[in-house]
Amino acid sequence: GQNIDQPTEMTATEGAIVQINCTYQTSGFNGLFWYQQHAGEAPTFLSYNVLDGLEEKGRFSSFLSRSKGYSYLLLKELQMKDSASYLCAGMDSNYQLIWGAGTKLIIKP
Amino acid sequence: GAVVSQHPSWVICKSGTSVKIECRSLDFQATTMFWYRQFPKQSLMLMATSNEGSKATYEQGVEKDKFLINHASLTLSTLTVTSAHPEDSSFYICSARDGSEGSPLHFGNGTRLTVT
């Protein structure tokens, strides 16, 4: 079956770095997405990886290892506004998104 | 960037009534739109794929007669929750791609439906 695993909740300190891991199992693979979702709001797109390696975009970076079925989202210089849920989604061979349950990130001062 | 507009943002209705939710792609055309539902502290659940000019494709367990989808134009899809019940109370979110199948989804702001 298809599955996305990510931690339920993480806590980090303002100004620090946090890495949110995601492992995936999909029928075929057409990329891995990360979305940010603040409470009560819709998700917003953060990153997309389809090739192995690290994609950097400002304070956020995303990494993919296709051989390991593994990705992570790295957030640097954490700010209070980064408190949100982070959703990992794998795209299968039919271009269908398989969603993880999300990782709730709590930032403490 | 691609903008998806969803209306209304929130709605309260009585049991047995119907509610229509609109989803518009503002600066791009979307032959396909996706309707999701999200219960508190749970992941996004795909309800159906809306196809312009043809019937929607519903996910297993989603009643097509209860959740009516109409995709009449390349920029508008509507979801109508018919004969709503309290268990239909949820956060409904539409989304669309502004490019090929591998491009990211852009989400509307969501509609919080409360059925009393």
Coordinates of N, CA and C in Angstrom, one line a residue:
Chain A
G1 N 0.8 -1.2 0.0 CA 0.0 0.0 0.0 C 0.8 1.3 0.0
Q2 N 0.2 2.4 -0.2 CA 0.9 3.6 -0.2 C 0.8 4.3 1.2
N3 N 1.9 4.9 1.6 CA 2.0 5.4 3.0 C 3.0 6.5 3.1
I4 N 2.7 7.5 3.9 CA 3.6 8.6 4.3 C 3.7 8.6 5.8
D5 N 4.9 8.6 6.3 CA 5.1 8.7 7.7 C 5.9 9.9 8.1
Q6 N 5.4 10.6 9.1 CA 6.2 11.8 9.6 C 5.8 11.9 11.0
P7 N 6.7 12.6 11.8 CA 6.4 12.7 13.3 C 5.1 13.5 13.5
T8 N 4.4 13.2 14.6 CA 3.2 13.9 14.9 C 3.5 15.4 15.3
E9 N 4.5 15.5 16.2 CA 4.7 16.8 16.7 C 6.2 17.0 17.1
M10 N 6.7 18.2 16.9 CA 8.1 18.6 17.2 C 8.1 19.9 17.9
T11 N 9.0 20.1 18.8 CA 9.2 21.4 19.5 C 10.6 21.9 19.2
A12 N 10.7 23.2 18.9 CA 12.0 23.8 18.7 C 12.1 25.2 19.3
T13 N 13.2 25.8 19.4 CA 13.4 27.1 20.0 C 13.6 28.1 18.9
E14 N 13.1 29.3 19.1 CA 13.2 30.4 18.2 C 14.7 30.7 17.9
G15 N 15.0 30.8 16.6 CA 16.4 31.1 16.2 C 17.2 29.8 15.9
A16 N 16.6 28.7 16.3 CA 17.3 27.4 16.1 C 17.0 26.8 14.7
I17 N 17.5 25.6 14.5 CA 17.3 24.8 13.3 C 16.5 23.6 13.7
V18 N 15.5 23.2 12.8 CA 14.8 22.0 13.0 C 14.7 21.2 11.7
Q19 N 14.7 19.9 11.8 CA 14.6 19.0 10.6 C 13.4 18.1 10.8
I20 N 12.5 18.2 9.9 CA 11.3 17.3 9.9 C 11.4 16.2 8.9
N21 N 11.4 15.0 9.3 CA 11.6 13.9 8.5 C 10.3 13.3 7.9
C22 N 10.4 12.7 6.8 CA 9.3 12.0 6.1 C 9.8 10.8 5.3
T23 N 9.1 9.7 5.6 CA 9.4 8.5 4.8 C 8.2 8.2 4.0
Y24 N 8.4 7.7 2.8 CA 7.2 7.5 1.9 C 7.3 6.1 1.2
Q25 N 6.1 5.6 0.9 CA 6.0 4.4 0.1 C 4.9 4.7 -0.9
T26 N 5.2 4.8 -2.2 CA 4.2 5.1 -3.2 C 4.3 4.1 -4.3
S27 N 3.2 4.0 -5.1 CA 3.2 3.2 -6.3 C 3.8 4.0 -7.4
G28 N 5.0 3.8 -7.7 CA 5.7 4.7 -8.6 C 6.0 6.0 -7.8
F29 N 6.7 6.9 -8.5 CA 7.1 8.2 -7.8 C 7.3 9.3 -8.8
N30 N 6.5 10.4 -8.5 CA 6.7 11.6 -9.4 C 7.0 12.8 -8.5
G31 N 7.6 12.6 -7.4 CA 8.0 13.8 -6.6 C 7.5 13.8 -5.2
L32 N 8.1 14.7 -4.4 CA 7.7 14.8 -3.0 C 7.5 16.3 -2.7
F33 N 6.4 16.6 -2.1 CA 6.0 17.9 -1.8 C 6.0 18.2 -0.3
W34 N 6.3 19.4 0.1 CA 6.1 19.9 1.4 C 5.2 21.1 1.4
Y35 N 4.3 21.1 2.3 CA 3.3 22.2 2.5 C 3.3 22.7 3.9
Q36 N 3.1 23.9 4.1 CA 2.9 24.5 5.5 C 1.4 24.8 5.7
Q37 N 0.9 24.5 6.8 CA -0.5 24.7 7.1 C -0.6 25.3 8.5
H38 N -1.0 26.6 8.6 CA -1.3 27.2 9.9 C -2.7 26.8 10.3
A39 N -2.9 26.8 11.6 CA -4.1 26.3 12.2 C -5.3 27.1 11.6
G40 N -6.3 26.4 11.1 CA -7.5 27.0 10.5 C -7.4 27.5 9.1
E41 N -6.2 27.3 8.5 CA -6.0 27.8 7.2 C -5.7 26.6 6.2
A42 N -5.7 27.0 5.0 CA -5.4 26.0 3.9 C -3.9 25.8 3.8
P43 N -3.4 24.7 3.3 CA -1.9 24.5 3.1 C -1.4 25.5 2.0
T44 N -0.1 25.9 2.2 CA 0.6 26.6 1.2 C 1.8 25.9 0.8
F45 N 2.1 25.9 -0.5 CA 3.2 25.2 -1.1 C 4.6 25.7 -0.6
L46 N 5.5 24.8 -0.2 CA 6.8 25.1 0.3 C 7.9 24.7 -0.7
S47 N 7.8 23.4 -1.1 CA 8.9 22.8 -1.9 C 8.5 21.6 -2.6
Y48 N 9.3 21.3 -3.7 CA 9.0 20.1 -4.5 C 10.4 19.5 -4.8
N49 N 10.6 18.2 -4.6 CA 11.8 17.5 -4.9 C 11.4 16.3 -5.8
V50 N 12.1 16.1 -6.9 CA 11.9 14.9 -7.7 C 13.2 14.2 -7.9
L51 N 14.3 14.9 -7.8 CA 15.6 14.3 -7.9 C 16.3 14.3 -6.6
D52 N 17.3 13.4 -6.4 CA 18.0 13.3 -5.1 C 18.7 14.6 -4.9
G53 N 18.8 14.9 -3.6 CA 19.6 16.1 -3.2 C 18.8 17.1 -2.5
L54 N 19.5 18.2 -2.3 CA 19.0 19.3 -1.4 C 18.6 20.5 -2.3
E55 N 17.3 21.0 -2.0 CA 16.8 22.2 -2.6 C 16.7 23.2 -1.6
E56 N 17.4 24.4 -1.8 CA 17.4 25.4 -0.8 C 16.5 26.6 -1.3
K57 N 15.7 27.1 -0.4 CA 14.9 28.2 -0.7 C 14.8 29.1 0.5
G58 N 15.7 30.0 0.6 CA 15.7 30.9 1.8 C 16.0 30.2 3.1
R59 N 15.2 30.3 4.1 CA 15.4 29.7 5.4 C 15.0 28.2 5.3
F60 N 14.3 27.8 4.3 CA 13.7 26.5 4.2 C 14.5 25.7 3.1
S61 N 14.8 24.4 3.4 CA 15.5 23.5 2.5 C 14.8 22.2 2.5
S62 N 14.8 21.5 1.4 CA 14.2 20.2 1.4 C 15.1 19.2 0.7
F63 N 15.2 18.0 1.3 CA 16.1 17.0 0.8 C 15.3 15.7 0.4
L64 N 15.9 15.1 -0.6 CA 15.2 13.8 -1.1 C 16.3 12.7 -1.3
S65 N 16.0 11.5 -0.9 CA 16.7 10.4 -1.2 C 15.7 9.3 -1.8
R66 N 15.7 9.1 -3.1 CA 14.7 8.2 -3.6 C 15.0 6.8 -3.3
S67 N 16.3 6.4 -3.2 CA 16.7 5.0 -2.9 C 16.2 4.7 -1.5
K68 N 16.2 5.7 -0.6 CA 15.7 5.4 0.8 C 14.3 5.7 1.0
G69 N 13.6 6.3 0.1 CA 12.2 6.7 0.3 C 12.1 7.7 1.4
Y70 N 13.0 8.7 1.4 CA 13.1 9.6 2.5 C 13.3 11.0 2.1
S71 N 12.7 11.9 2.9 CA 12.8 13.3 2.6 C 12.9 14.0 4.0
Y72 N 13.5 15.2 4.0 CA 13.3 16.0 5.2 C 13.2 17.5 4.8
L73 N 12.5 18.2 5.6 CA 12.4 19.7 5.5 C 13.2 20.3 6.6
L74 N 14.1 21.2 6.2 CA 15.0 21.8 7.2 C 14.6 23.3 7.3
L75 N 14.3 23.7 8.5 CA 14.0 25.1 8.7 C 15.1 25.8 9.6
K76 N 15.6 26.9 9.1 CA 16.7 27.5 9.8 C 16.2 28.8 10.4
E77 N 16.9 29.4 11.4 CA 16.6 30.7 12.0 C 15.1 30.7 12.3
L78 N 14.7 29.8 13.0 CA 13.2 29.7 13.3 C 12.6 30.9 13.9
Q79 N 11.5 31.2 13.4 CA 10.7 32.4 13.9 C 9.4 31.9 14.4
M80 N 8.8 32.7 15.3 CA 7.5 32.3 15.9 C 6.5 32.0 14.9
K81 N 6.5 32.7 13.8 CA 5.5 32.5 12.8 C 5.6 31.1 12.0
D82 N 6.7 30.5 12.3 CA 6.9 29.1 11.7 C 6.1 28.1 12.4
S83 N 5.5 28.4 13.5 CA 4.7 27.5 14.2 C 3.5 27.1 13.3
A84 N 3.4 25.9 12.9 CA 2.4 25.4 12.0 C 2.5 23.9 11.9
S85 N 1.7 23.3 11.1 CA 1.8 21.9 10.7 C 2.5 21.9 9.3
Y86 N 3.4 20.9 9.2 CA 4.1 20.7 7.9 C 3.7 19.4 7.3
L87 N 3.2 19.5 6.1 CA 2.6 18.3 5.5 C 3.6 17.8 4.4
C88 N 3.8 16.5 4.5 CA 4.6 15.8 3.4 C 3.7 15.1 2.5
A89 N 3.9 15.1 1.2 CA 3.0 14.5 0.3 C 3.8 13.9 -0.8
G90 N 3.6 12.6 -1.1 CA 4.3 11.9 -2.2 C 3.4 11.8 -3.4
M91 N 3.9 11.9 -4.6 CA 3.1 11.8 -5.8 C 3.4 10.5 -6.5
D92 N 2.3 9.7 -6.7 CA 2.5 8.4 -7.2 C 2.6 8.4 -8.8
S93 N 2.6 7.3 -9.4 CA 2.7 7.2 -10.8 C 1.5 7.8 -11.6
N94 N 0.4 7.9 -10.9 CA -0.8 8.5 -11.5 C -0.9 9.9 -11.2
Y95 N 0.1 10.5 -10.6 CA 0.1 11.9 -10.2 C -0.9 12.2 -9.1
Q96 N -1.2 11.2 -8.4 CA -2.1 11.4 -7.2 C -1.2 11.7 -6.0
L97 N -1.6 12.6 -5.2 CA -0.9 12.9 -4.0 C -1.3 12.1 -2.8
I98 N -0.3 11.5 -2.1 CA -0.5 10.7 -0.9 C -0.1 11.6 0.2
W99 N -1.0 12.0 1.1 CA -0.7 12.9 2.1 C -0.3 12.3 3.5
G100 N 0.7 12.8 4.1 CA 1.0 12.5 5.5 C 0.0 13.2 6.4
A101 N 0.0 12.8 7.7 CA -0.9 13.4 8.6 C -0.4 14.8 9.1
G102 N 0.8 15.1 8.8 CA 1.4 16.4 9.1 C 2.1 16.3 10.4
T103 N 3.1 17.2 10.5 CA 3.9 17.4 11.8 C 3.6 18.7 12.3
K104 N 3.1 18.8 13.5 CA 2.9 20.0 14.2 C 4.2 20.5 14.8
L105 N 4.6 21.7 14.4 CA 5.8 22.3 14.9 C 5.5 23.4 15.9
I106 N 6.0 23.3 17.1 CA 5.8 24.3 18.1 C 7.1 25.0 18.3
I107 N 7.1 26.3 18.2 CA 8.3 27.1 18.4 C 8.2 27.8 19.7
K108 N 9.2 27.7 20.6 CA 9.2 28.3 21.9 C 10.2 29.4 21.9
P109 N 9.9 30.5 22.6 CA 10.8 31.7 22.6 C 12.1 31.3 23.3
Chain B
G1 N 1.9 34.6 -8.6 CA 1.7 33.2 -8.5 C 0.3 32.8 -8.7
A2 N 0.1 31.5 -8.9 CA -1.3 31.0 -9.1 C -2.1 31.3 -7.8
V3 N -3.4 31.8 -8.1 CA -4.3 32.1 -7.0 C -5.6 31.3 -7.2
V4 N -5.9 30.6 -6.1 CA -7.2 29.9 -6.1 C -8.1 30.6 -5.0
S5 N -9.3 31.0 -5.4 CA -10.2 31.7 -4.5 C -11.3 30.8 -4.2
Q6 N -11.7 30.7 -2.9 CA -12.7 29.8 -2.4 C -13.7 30.6 -1.6
H7 N -15.0 30.4 -1.8 CA -16.0 31.1 -1.1 C -17.2 30.3 -0.8
P8 N -17.8 30.3 0.3 CA -17.5 31.3 1.4 C -16.4 30.7 2.3
S9 N -15.8 31.5 3.2 CA -14.8 31.1 4.1 C -15.3 30.2 5.2
W10 N -16.5 30.6 5.6 CA -17.2 29.8 6.6 C -18.7 29.9 6.4
V11 N -19.4 28.8 6.9 CA -20.8 28.8 6.7 C -21.4 27.9 7.8
I12 N -22.5 28.4 8.3 CA -23.3 27.6 9.3 C -24.6 27.3 8.7
C13 N -25.1 26.1 8.7 CA -26.4 25.8 8.2 C -27.1 24.8 9.1
K14 N -28.3 24.6 8.8 CA -29.1 23.7 9.6 C -29.2 22.3 8.9
S15 N -29.4 21.3 9.7 CA -29.4 20.0 9.2 C -30.5 19.9 8.1
G16 N -30.2 19.2 7.1 CA -31.2 19.0 6.0 C -31.1 20.0 4.9
T17 N -30.4 21.1 5.1 CA -30.3 22.1 4.1 C -29.0 21.8 3.2
S18 N -28.9 22.5 2.1 CA -27.8 22.3 1.2 C -26.9 23.5 1.2
V19 N -25.6 23.3 1.0 CA -24.6 24.4 1.0 C -23.8 24.3 -0.3
K20 N -23.6 25.4 -0.9 CA -22.7 25.4 -2.1 C -21.4 26.1 -1.9
I21 N -20.3 25.5 -2.2 CA -19.0 26.1 -2.1 C -18.4 26.3 -3.5
E22 N -17.9 27.5 -3.7 CA -17.3 27.9 -5.0 C -15.8 27.9 -4.9
C23 N -15.2 27.4 -6.0 CA -13.7 27.4 -6.1 C -13.3 28.0 -7.5
R24 N -12.6 29.1 -7.5 CA -12.2 29.7 -8.7 C -10.7 29.8 -8.8
S25 N -10.2 29.6 -10.0 CA -8.8 29.8 -10.3 C -8.8 31.2 -11.0
L26 N -8.0 32.1 -10.3 CA -8.2 33.6 -10.7 C -7.2 34.0 -11.8
D27 N -6.1 33.4 -11.9 CA -5.1 33.8 -12.9 C -4.6 32.7 -13.8
F28 N -5.3 31.6 -13.8 CA -5.0 30.5 -14.7 C -6.2 29.6 -14.9
Q29 N -6.1 28.8 -15.9 CA -7.2 27.9 -16.2 C -6.9 26.5 -15.7
A30 N -8.0 25.9 -15.1 CA -7.8 24.6 -14.5 C -8.8 23.6 -15.0
T31 N -8.3 22.7 -15.8 CA -9.2 21.7 -16.3 C -9.6 20.7 -15.2
T32 N -8.7 20.7 -14.2 CA -9.0 19.7 -13.1 C -8.8 20.5 -11.8
M33 N -9.8 20.3 -10.9 CA -9.7 20.8 -9.6 C -9.9 19.7 -8.6
F34 N -9.4 19.8 -7.4 CA -9.5 18.7 -6.4 C -10.2 19.3 -5.2
W35 N -11.1 18.5 -4.7 CA -11.8 18.8 -3.4 C -11.3 17.9 -2.3
Y36 N -10.9 18.6 -1.2 CA -10.4 17.9 0.0 C -11.3 18.2 1.1
R37 N -11.3 17.3 2.1 CA -11.9 17.5 3.4 C -10.9 17.3 4.5
Q38 N -11.0 18.1 5.5 CA -10.0 17.9 6.6 C -10.7 18.0 7.9
F39 N -10.7 16.9 8.7 CA -11.3 17.0 10.1 C -10.2 17.4 11.0
P40 N -10.5 18.0 12.2 CA -9.5 18.5 13.1 C -8.4 17.5 13.4
K41 N -7.2 18.0 13.3 CA -6.0 17.3 13.6 C -5.8 16.0 12.8
Q42 N -6.4 16.0 11.6 CA -6.3 14.9 10.7 C -5.7 15.4 9.4
S43 N -5.3 14.5 8.6 CA -4.7 14.8 7.3 C -5.8 15.2 6.3
L44 N -5.3 15.8 5.2 CA -6.2 16.1 4.1 C -6.7 14.8 3.5
M45 N -8.0 14.8 3.2 CA -8.6 13.6 2.5 C -9.2 14.0 1.2
L46 N -8.7 13.4 0.1 CA -9.2 13.8 -1.2 C -10.6 13.2 -1.3
M47 N -11.6 14.1 -1.6 CA -13.0 13.6 -1.8 C -13.2 13.3 -3.3
A48 N -12.8 14.2 -4.2 CA -13.2 14.0 -5.6 C -12.3 14.9 -6.4
T49 N -12.2 14.5 -7.7 CA -11.5 15.2 -8.7 C -12.5 15.8 -9.7
S50 N -12.5 17.1 -9.8 CA -13.5 17.8 -10.6 C -12.9 18.0 -12.0
N51 N -13.6 17.6 -13.0 CA -13.1 17.7 -14.4 C -14.0 18.6 -15.2
E52 N -13.4 19.6 -15.8 CA -14.1 20.6 -16.6 C -14.9 19.9 -17.8
G53 N -16.2 20.1 -17.8 CA -17.0 19.5 -18.9 C -17.3 18.1 -18.8
S54 N -16.9 17.4 -17.7 CA -17.3 16.0 -17.6 C -17.6 15.7 -16.1
K55 N -17.9 14.5 -15.8 CA -18.3 14.1 -14.5 C -17.1 14.1 -13.6
A56 N -17.3 14.3 -12.3 CA -16.3 14.3 -11.3 C -15.9 12.8 -11.0
T57 N -14.7 12.6 -10.6 CA -14.3 11.3 -10.1 C -14.2 11.3 -8.6
Y58 N -15.0 10.4 -8.0 CA -15.1 10.4 -6.5 C -14.2 9.3 -5.9
E59 N -13.7 9.6 -4.8 CA -12.9 8.7 -4.0 C -13.8 7.7 -3.4
Q60 N -13.2 6.5 -3.1 CA -14.0 5.5 -2.4 C -14.6 5.9 -1.1
G61 N -15.9 5.7 -0.9 CA -16.5 6.1 0.3 C -17.2 7.4 0.3
V62 N -17.0 8.2 -0.8 CA -17.6 9.5 -0.9 C -18.8 9.4 -1.7
E63 N -20.0 9.8 -1.1 CA -21.2 9.7 -1.8 C -21.4 10.8 -2.9
K64 N -21.5 10.4 -4.1 CA -21.6 11.4 -5.2 C -22.9 12.1 -5.2
D65 N -23.9 11.5 -4.7 CA -25.2 12.1 -4.7 C -25.4 13.1 -3.5
K66 N -24.5 13.0 -2.6 CA -24.5 13.9 -1.5 C -23.6 15.1 -1.7
F67 N -22.5 14.8 -2.3 CA -21.5 15.9 -2.6 C -21.5 16.1 -4.1
L68 N -22.3 17.0 -4.5 CA -22.4 17.3 -6.0 C -21.4 18.2 -6.5
I69 N -20.7 17.9 -7.5 CA -19.6 18.7 -8.0 C -20.0 19.1 -9.5
N70 N -19.8 20.4 -9.7 CA -20.0 20.9 -11.1 C -18.8 21.7 -11.5
H71 N -18.2 21.4 -12.6 CA -17.1 22.1 -13.1 C -17.4 22.7 -14.5
A72 N -18.2 23.8 -14.5 CA -18.8 24.3 -15.7 C -17.9 25.1 -16.6
S73 N -16.8 25.6 -16.0 CA -15.9 26.4 -16.8 C -14.4 26.0 -16.4
L74 N -13.5 26.6 -17.1 CA -12.1 26.3 -16.8 C -11.6 27.1 -15.6
T75 N -12.4 27.9 -15.0 CA -12.0 28.6 -13.8 C -12.9 28.5 -12.6
L76 N -13.9 27.6 -12.8 CA -14.9 27.5 -11.7 C -15.3 26.1 -11.4
S77 N -15.2 25.6 -10.2 CA -15.8 24.4 -9.8 C -16.6 24.6 -8.5
T78 N -17.7 23.9 -8.4 CA -18.6 24.1 -7.2 C -18.8 22.7 -6.6
L79 N -18.8 22.8 -5.2 CA -19.2 21.6 -4.4 C -20.4 21.9 -3.7
T80 N -21.5 21.1 -3.8 CA -22.7 21.3 -3.1 C -22.9 20.2 -2.1
V81 N -23.0 20.5 -0.8 CA -23.2 19.5 0.2 C -24.7 19.4 0.3
T82 N -25.4 18.4 -0.1 CA -26.8 18.3 0.0 C -27.3 17.6 1.3
S83 N -28.4 18.0 1.7 CA -29.0 17.4 2.9 C -27.9 17.3 4.0
A84 N -27.4 18.4 4.4 CA -26.2 18.3 5.3 C -26.6 17.8 6.7
H85 N -25.7 17.1 7.3 CA -25.9 16.6 8.7 C -24.7 17.1 9.5
P86 N -24.8 17.1 10.8 CA -23.7 17.5 11.7 C -22.4 16.8 11.4
E87 N -22.4 15.5 11.0 CA -21.2 14.8 10.7 C -20.5 15.3 9.5
D88 N -21.2 16.2 8.7 CA -20.6 16.8 7.5 C -19.8 18.0 7.9
S89 N -19.9 18.4 9.1 CA -19.1 19.6 9.6 C -17.6 19.3 9.4
S90 N -17.0 20.2 8.7 CA -15.6 19.9 8.4 C -15.0 21.1 7.7
F91 N -13.7 21.0 7.4 CA -13.0 22.1 6.6 C -12.9 21.5 5.2
Y92 N -13.5 22.2 4.2 CA -13.4 21.8 2.9 C -12.5 22.7 2.1
I93 N -11.6 22.1 1.4 CA -10.6 22.9 0.7 C -10.5 22.4 -0.8
C94 N -10.5 23.4 -1.7 CA -10.3 23.0 -3.1 C -8.9 23.4 -3.5
S95 N -8.4 22.8 -4.6 CA -7.1 23.0 -5.1 C -7.0 22.8 -6.6
A96 N -6.0 23.3 -7.2 CA -5.8 23.2 -8.6 C -4.3 23.3 -8.9
R97 N -3.9 22.8 -10.1 CA -2.6 23.0 -10.6 C -2.6 24.0 -11.7
D98 N -1.6 24.8 -11.7 CA -1.5 25.8 -12.8 C -0.6 25.4 -13.9
G99 N -0.2 24.1 -13.9 CA 0.6 23.6 -14.9 C 0.4 22.1 -15.2
S100 N 1.4 21.4 -15.5 CA 1.3 20.0 -15.8 C 1.0 19.1 -14.5
E101 N 0.8 17.9 -14.8 CA 0.4 17.0 -13.7 C 1.4 16.9 -12.5
G102 N 2.6 17.2 -12.8 CA 3.7 17.1 -11.8 C 3.8 18.4 -11.0
S103 N 3.1 19.5 -11.4 CA 3.3 20.8 -10.8 C 2.5 20.8 -9.4
P104 N 2.9 21.7 -8.5 CA 2.3 21.7 -7.2 C 0.9 22.1 -7.2
L105 N 0.1 21.7 -6.2 CA -1.2 22.1 -6.0 C -1.3 23.5 -5.3
H106 N -2.2 24.3 -5.8 CA -2.4 25.6 -5.1 C -3.8 25.5 -4.5
F107 N -3.9 25.8 -3.2 CA -5.1 25.6 -2.5 C -5.9 26.9 -2.3
G108 N -7.2 26.8 -2.3 CA -8.1 27.9 -1.9 C -7.9 28.0 -0.4
N109 N -8.6 29.1 0.2 CA -8.4 29.3 1.6 C -9.3 28.4 2.5
G110 N -10.1 27.6 1.8 CA -10.9 26.6 2.6 C -12.2 27.2 3.0
T111 N -13.2 26.3 3.3 CA -14.5 26.7 3.8 C -14.8 25.8 5.0
R112 N -15.0 26.5 6.1 CA -15.3 25.8 7.4 C -16.8 25.7 7.4
L113 N -17.3 24.5 7.3 CA -18.8 24.2 7.4 C -19.2 23.7 8.7
T114 N -20.2 24.3 9.3 CA -20.7 23.8 10.6 C -22.2 23.6 10.4
V115 N -22.6 22.3 10.6 CA -24.0 22.0 10.4 C -24.6 21.8 11.8
T116 N -25.7 22.5 12.1 CA -26.3 22.5 13.4 C -27.6 21.6 13.4

